[in-house]
PDB file of C-alpha atoms and ligand atoms in Angstrom:
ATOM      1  CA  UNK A   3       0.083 -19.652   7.904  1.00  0.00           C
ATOM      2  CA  UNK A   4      -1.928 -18.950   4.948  1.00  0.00           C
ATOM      3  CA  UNK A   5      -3.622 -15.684   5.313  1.00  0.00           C
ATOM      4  CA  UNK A   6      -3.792 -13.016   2.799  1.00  0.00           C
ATOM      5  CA  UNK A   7      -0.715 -10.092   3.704  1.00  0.00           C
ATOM      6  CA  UNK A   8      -1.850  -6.661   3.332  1.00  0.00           C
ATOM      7  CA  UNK A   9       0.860  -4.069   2.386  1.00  0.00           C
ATOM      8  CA  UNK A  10      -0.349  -0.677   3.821  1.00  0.00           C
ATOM      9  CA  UNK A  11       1.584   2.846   4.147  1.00  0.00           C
ATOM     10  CA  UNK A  12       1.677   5.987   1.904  1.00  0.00           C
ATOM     11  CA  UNK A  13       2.889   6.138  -1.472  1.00  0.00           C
ATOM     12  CA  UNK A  14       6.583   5.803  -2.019  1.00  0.00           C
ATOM     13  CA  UNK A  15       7.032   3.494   1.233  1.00  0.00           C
ATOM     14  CA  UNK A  16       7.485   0.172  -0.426  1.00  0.00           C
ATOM     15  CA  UNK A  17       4.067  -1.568  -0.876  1.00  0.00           C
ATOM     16  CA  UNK A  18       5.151  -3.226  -4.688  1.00  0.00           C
ATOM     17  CA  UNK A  19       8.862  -3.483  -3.863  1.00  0.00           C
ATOM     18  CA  UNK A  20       8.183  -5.178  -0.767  1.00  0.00           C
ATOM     19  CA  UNK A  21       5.708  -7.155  -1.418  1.00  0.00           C
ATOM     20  CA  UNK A  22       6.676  -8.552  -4.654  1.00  0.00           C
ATOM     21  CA  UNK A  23       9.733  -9.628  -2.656  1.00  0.00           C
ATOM     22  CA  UNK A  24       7.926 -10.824   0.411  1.00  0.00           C
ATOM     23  CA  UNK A  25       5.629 -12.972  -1.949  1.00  0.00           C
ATOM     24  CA  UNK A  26       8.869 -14.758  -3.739  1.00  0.00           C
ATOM     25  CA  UNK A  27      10.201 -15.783  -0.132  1.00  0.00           C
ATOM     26  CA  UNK A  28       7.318 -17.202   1.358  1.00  0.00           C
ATOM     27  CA  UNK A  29       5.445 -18.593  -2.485  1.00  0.00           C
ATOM     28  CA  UNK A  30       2.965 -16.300  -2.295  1.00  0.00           C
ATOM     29  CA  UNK A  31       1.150 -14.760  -5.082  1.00  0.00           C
ATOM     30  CA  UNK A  32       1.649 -10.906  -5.599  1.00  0.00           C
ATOM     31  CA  UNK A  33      -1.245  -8.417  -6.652  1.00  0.00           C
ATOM     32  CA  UNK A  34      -1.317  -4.897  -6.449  1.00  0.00           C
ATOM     33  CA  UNK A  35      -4.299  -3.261  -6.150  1.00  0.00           C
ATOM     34  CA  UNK A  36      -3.407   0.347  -8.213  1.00  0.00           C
ATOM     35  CA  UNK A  37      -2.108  -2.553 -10.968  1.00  0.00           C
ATOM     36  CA  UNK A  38      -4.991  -4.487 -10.805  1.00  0.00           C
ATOM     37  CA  UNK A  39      -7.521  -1.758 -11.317  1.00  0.00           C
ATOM     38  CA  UNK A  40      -5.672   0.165 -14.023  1.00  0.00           C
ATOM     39  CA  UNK A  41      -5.484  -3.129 -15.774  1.00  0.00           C
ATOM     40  CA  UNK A  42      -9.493  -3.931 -15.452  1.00  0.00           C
ATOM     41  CA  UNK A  43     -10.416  -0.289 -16.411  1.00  0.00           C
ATOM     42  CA  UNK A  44      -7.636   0.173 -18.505  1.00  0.00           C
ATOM     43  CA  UNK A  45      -6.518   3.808 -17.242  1.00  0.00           C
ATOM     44  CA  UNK A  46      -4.884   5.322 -15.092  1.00  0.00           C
ATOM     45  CA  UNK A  47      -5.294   6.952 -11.676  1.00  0.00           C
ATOM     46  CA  UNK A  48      -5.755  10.180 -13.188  1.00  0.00           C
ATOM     47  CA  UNK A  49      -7.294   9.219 -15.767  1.00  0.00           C
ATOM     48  CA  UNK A  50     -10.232   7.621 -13.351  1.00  0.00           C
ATOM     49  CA  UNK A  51     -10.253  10.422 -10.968  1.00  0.00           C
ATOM     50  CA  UNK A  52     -10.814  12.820 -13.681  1.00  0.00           C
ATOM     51  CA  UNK A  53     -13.899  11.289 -15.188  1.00  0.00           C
ATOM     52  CA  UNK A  54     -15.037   9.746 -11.795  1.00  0.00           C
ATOM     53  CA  UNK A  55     -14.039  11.753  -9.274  1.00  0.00           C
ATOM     54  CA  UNK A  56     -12.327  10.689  -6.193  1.00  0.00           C
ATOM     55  CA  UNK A  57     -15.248   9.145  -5.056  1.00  0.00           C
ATOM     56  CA  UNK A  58     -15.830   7.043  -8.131  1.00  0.00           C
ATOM     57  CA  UNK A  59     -11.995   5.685  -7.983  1.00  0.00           C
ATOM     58  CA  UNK A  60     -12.791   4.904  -4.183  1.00  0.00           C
ATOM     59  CA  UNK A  61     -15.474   2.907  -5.296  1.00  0.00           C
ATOM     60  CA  UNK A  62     -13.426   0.790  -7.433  1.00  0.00           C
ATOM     61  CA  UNK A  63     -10.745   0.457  -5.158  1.00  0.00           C
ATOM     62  CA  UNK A  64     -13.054  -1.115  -2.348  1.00  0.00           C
ATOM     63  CA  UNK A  65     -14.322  -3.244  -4.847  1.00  0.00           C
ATOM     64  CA  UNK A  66     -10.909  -4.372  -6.371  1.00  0.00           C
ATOM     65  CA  UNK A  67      -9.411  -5.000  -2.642  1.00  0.00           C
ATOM     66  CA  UNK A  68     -12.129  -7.894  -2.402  1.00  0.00           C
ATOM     67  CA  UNK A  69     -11.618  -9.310  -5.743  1.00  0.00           C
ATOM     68  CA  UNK A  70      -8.015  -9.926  -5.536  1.00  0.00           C
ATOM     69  CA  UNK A  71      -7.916 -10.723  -1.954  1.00  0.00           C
ATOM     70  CA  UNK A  72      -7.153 -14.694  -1.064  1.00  0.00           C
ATOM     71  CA  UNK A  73      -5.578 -17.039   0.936  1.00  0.00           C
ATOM     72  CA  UNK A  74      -1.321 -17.117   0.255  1.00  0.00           C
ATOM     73  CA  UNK A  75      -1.497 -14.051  -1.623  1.00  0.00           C
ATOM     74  CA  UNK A  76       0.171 -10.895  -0.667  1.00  0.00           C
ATOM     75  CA  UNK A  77      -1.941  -7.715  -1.483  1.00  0.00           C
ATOM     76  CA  UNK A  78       0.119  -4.074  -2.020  1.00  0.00           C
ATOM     77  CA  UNK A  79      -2.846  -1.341  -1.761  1.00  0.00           C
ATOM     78  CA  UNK A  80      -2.810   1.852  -2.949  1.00  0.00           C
ATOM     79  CA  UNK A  81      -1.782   4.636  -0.474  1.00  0.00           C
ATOM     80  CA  UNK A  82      -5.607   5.469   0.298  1.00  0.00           C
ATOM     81  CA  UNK A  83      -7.166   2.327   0.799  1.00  0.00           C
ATOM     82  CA  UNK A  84      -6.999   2.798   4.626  1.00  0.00           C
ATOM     83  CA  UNK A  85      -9.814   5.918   4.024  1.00  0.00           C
ATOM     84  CA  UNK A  86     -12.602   3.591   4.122  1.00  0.00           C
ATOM     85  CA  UNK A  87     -13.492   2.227   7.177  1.00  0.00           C
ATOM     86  CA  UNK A  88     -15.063  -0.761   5.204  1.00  0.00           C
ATOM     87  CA  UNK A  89     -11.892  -1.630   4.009  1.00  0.00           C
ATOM     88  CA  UNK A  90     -10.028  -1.253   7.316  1.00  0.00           C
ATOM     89  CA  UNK A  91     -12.073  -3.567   8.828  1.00  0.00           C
ATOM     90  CA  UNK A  92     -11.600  -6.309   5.893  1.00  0.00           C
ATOM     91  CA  UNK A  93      -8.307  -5.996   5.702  1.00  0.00           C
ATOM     92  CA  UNK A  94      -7.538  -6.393   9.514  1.00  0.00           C
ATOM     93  CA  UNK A  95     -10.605  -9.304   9.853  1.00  0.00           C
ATOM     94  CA  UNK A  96      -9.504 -11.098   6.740  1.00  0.00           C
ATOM     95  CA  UNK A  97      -5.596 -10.977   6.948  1.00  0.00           C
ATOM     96  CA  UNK A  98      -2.051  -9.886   8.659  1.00  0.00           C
ATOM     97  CA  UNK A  99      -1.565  -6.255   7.777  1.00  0.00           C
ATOM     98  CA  UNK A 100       1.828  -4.874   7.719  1.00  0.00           C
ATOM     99  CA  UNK A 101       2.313  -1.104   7.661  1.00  0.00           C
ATOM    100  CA  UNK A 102       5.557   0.430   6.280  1.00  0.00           C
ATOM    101  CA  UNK A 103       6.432   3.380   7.988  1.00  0.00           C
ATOM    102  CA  UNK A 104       8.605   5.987   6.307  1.00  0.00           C
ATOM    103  CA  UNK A 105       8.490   9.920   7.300  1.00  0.00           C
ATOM    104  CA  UNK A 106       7.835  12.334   4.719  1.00  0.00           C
ATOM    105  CA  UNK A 107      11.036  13.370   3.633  1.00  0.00           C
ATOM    106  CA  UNK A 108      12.058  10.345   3.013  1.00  0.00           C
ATOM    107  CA  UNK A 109       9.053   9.606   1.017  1.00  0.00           C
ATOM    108  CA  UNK A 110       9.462  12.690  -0.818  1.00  0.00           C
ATOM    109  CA  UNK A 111      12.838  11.524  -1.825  1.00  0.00           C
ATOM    110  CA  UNK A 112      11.843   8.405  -3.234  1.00  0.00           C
ATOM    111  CA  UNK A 113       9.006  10.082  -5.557  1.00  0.00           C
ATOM    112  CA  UNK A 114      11.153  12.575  -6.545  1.00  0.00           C
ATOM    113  CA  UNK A 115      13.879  10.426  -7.724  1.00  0.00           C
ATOM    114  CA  UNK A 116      11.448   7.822  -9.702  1.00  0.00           C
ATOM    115  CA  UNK A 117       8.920  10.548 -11.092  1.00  0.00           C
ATOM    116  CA  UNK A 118       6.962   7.843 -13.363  1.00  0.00           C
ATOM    117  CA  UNK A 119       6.094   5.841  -9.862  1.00  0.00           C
ATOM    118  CA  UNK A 120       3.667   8.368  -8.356  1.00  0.00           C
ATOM    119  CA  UNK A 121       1.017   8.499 -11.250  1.00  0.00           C
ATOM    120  CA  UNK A 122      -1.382   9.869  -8.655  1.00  0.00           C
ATOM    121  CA  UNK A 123      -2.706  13.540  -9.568  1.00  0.00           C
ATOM    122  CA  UNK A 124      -1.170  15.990  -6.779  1.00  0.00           C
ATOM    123  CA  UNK A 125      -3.538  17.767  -5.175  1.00  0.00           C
ATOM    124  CA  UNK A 126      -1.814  20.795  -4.467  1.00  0.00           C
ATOM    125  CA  UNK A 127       0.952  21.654  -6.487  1.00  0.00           C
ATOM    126  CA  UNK A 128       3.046  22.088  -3.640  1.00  0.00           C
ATOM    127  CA  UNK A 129       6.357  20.587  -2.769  1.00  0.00           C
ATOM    128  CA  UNK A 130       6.185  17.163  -2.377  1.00  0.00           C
ATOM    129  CA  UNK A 131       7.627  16.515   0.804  1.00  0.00           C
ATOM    130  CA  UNK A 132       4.834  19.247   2.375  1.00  0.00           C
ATOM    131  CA  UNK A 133       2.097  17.000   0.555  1.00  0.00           C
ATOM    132  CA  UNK A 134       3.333  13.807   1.818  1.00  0.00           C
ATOM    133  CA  UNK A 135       3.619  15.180   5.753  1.00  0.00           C
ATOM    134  CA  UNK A 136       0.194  16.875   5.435  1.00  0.00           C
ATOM    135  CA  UNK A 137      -1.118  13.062   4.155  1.00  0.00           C
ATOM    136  CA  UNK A 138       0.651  11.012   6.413  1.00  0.00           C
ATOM    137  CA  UNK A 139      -0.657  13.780   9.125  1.00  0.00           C
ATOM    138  CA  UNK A 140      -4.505  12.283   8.121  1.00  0.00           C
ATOM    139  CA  UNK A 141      -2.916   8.861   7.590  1.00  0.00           C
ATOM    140  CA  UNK A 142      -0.393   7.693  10.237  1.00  0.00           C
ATOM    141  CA  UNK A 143      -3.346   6.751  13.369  1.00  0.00           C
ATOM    142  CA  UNK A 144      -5.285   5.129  10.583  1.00  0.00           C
ATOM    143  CA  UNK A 145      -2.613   3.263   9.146  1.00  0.00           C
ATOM    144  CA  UNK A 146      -1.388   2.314  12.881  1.00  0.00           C
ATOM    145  CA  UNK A 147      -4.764   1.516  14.226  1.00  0.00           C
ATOM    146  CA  UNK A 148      -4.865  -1.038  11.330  1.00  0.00           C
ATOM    147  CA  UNK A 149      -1.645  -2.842  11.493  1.00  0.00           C
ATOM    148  CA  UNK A 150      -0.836  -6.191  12.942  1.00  0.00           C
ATOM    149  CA  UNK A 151       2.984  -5.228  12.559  1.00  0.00           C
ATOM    150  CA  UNK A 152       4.254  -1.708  11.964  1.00  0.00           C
ATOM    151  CA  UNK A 153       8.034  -2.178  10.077  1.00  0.00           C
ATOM    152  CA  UNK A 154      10.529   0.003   9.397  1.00  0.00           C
ATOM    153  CA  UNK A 155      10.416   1.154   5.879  1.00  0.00           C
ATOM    154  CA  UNK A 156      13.607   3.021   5.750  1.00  0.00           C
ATOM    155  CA  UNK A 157      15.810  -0.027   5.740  1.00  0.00           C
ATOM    156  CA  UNK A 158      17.064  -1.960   2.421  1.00  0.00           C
ATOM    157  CA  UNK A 159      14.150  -4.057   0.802  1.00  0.00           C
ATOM    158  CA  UNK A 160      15.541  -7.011   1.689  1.00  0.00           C
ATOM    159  CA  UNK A 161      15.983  -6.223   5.258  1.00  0.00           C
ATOM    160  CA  UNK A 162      12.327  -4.947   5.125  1.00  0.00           C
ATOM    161  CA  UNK A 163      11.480  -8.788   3.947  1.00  0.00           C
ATOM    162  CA  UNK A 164      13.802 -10.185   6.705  1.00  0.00           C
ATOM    163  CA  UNK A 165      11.713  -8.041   9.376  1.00  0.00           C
ATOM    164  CA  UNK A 166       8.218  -8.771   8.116  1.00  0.00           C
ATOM    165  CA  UNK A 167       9.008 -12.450   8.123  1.00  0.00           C
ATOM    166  CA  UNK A 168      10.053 -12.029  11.982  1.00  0.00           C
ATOM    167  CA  UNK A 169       6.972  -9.892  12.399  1.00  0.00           C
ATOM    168  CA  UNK A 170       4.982 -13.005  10.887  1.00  0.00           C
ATOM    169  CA  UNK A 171       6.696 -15.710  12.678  1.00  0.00           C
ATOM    170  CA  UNK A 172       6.662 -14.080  16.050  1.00  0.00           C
ATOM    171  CA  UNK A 173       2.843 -13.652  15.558  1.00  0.00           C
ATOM    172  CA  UNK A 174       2.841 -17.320  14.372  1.00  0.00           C
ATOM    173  CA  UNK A 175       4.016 -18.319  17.318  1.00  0.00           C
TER     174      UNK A 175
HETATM  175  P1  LIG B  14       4.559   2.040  -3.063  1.00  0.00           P
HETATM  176  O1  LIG B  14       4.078   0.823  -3.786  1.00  0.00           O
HETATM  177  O2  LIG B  14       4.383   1.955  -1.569  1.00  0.00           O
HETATM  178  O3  LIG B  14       4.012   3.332  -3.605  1.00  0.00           O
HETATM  179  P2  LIG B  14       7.056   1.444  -4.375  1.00  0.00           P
HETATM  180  O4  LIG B  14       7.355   0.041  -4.021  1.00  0.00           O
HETATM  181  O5  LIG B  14       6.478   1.710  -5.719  1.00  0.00           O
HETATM  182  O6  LIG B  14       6.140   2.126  -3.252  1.00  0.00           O
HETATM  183  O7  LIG B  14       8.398   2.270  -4.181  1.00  0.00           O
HETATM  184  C1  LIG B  14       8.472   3.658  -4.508  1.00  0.00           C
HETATM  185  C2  LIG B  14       9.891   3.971  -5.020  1.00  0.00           C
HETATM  186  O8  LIG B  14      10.808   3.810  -3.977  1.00  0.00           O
HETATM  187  C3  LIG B  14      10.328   3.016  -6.133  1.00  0.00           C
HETATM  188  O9  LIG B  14      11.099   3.752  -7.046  1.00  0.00           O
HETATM  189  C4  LIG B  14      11.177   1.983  -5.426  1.00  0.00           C
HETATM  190  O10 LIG B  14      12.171   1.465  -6.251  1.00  0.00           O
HETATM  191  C5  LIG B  14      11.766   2.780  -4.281  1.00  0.00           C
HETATM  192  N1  LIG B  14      11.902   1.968  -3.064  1.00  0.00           N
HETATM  193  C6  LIG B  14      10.956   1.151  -2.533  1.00  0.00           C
HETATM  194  N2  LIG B  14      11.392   0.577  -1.400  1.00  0.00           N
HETATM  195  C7  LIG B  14      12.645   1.037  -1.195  1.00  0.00           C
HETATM  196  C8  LIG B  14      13.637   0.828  -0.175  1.00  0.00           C
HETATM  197  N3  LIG B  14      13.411   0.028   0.876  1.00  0.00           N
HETATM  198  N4  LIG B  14      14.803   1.485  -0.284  1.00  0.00           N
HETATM  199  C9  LIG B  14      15.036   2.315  -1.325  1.00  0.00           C
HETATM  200  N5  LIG B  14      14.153   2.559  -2.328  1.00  0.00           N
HETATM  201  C10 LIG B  14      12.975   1.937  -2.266  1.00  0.00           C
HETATM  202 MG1  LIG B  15       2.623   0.580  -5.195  1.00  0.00          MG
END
């Protein structure tokens, strides 16, 4: 198997952790999308959605999911990638996606304890754990429809690893 992995699920479910991880036990390369484009326009999140808009930092992110997408390579996208049918359809034609499913609260918990991880812009101002149900609410049958495998994102990382590279061999098989 040599197919590009794509990491999808909201933010706070595992996407980096995982996948860097995931890429060490099978030799894979690692790239993260939010890395790779805050690296090439050298700002942040915010700092593109302020002077571009949401729509402008869509833009890039469509374009960055086919520039760092290739074969042994596992890709962690950013929380919103799934949005755009375009890239639903790559993703799922060009790869294995793997969704990591996590509820809100436990989401919630996760951004709340590591702060400096969700660099997003809230939208809201409202409690966090609210935010993320009312996202994964839009999200979930998007991020389902998509998925090859859906795993279990509550678990220990390296039991996450252990079930994606069932997921993978069963599908192998
Ligand atoms: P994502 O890339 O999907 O936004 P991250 O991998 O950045 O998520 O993880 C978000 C936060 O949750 C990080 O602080 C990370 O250390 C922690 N985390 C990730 N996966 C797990 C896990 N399986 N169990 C406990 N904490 C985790
Ligand atoms: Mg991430």
């Amino acid at each position: 198997m040599t197919h590009p992995i794509f990491m999808v699920g909201a933010r706070g479910c595992g996407k980096t952790t995982v996948g860097h991880q995931l890429a060490q036990a099978l030799g894979y390369d690692f790239v993260d999308t939010d890395l790779f484009m805050q690296q090439t326009t050298n700002m942040t999140v915010a700092e593109v959605v302020a002077q571009e808009g949401w729509h402008g930092f869509r833009q890039r992110e469509s374009l960055a999911l086919q520039q760092v997408t290739s074969n042994r390579c596992i890709i962690a996208t950013g929380g919103g990638m799934v949005l755009a049918e375009a890239n639903r359809r790559f993703m799922h034609d060009k790869g294995i996606v793997i969704y990591l499913h996590a509820d809100a609260e436990l989401l919630a918990q996760r951004l709340e304890k590591n702060p400096e991880d969700s660099q997003r812009p809230t939208l809201t101002g409202r409690p966090i754990a609210e935010e993320m149900a009312d996202v994964l609410a839009a999200r979930e049958a998007l991020y389902r429809g998509l998925a090859h495998h859906v795993i279990d994102a509550a678990q220990r990382p390296e039991e996450i690893v252990a079930s994606v590279l069932k997921a993978l061999r069963s599908s192998a098989a």
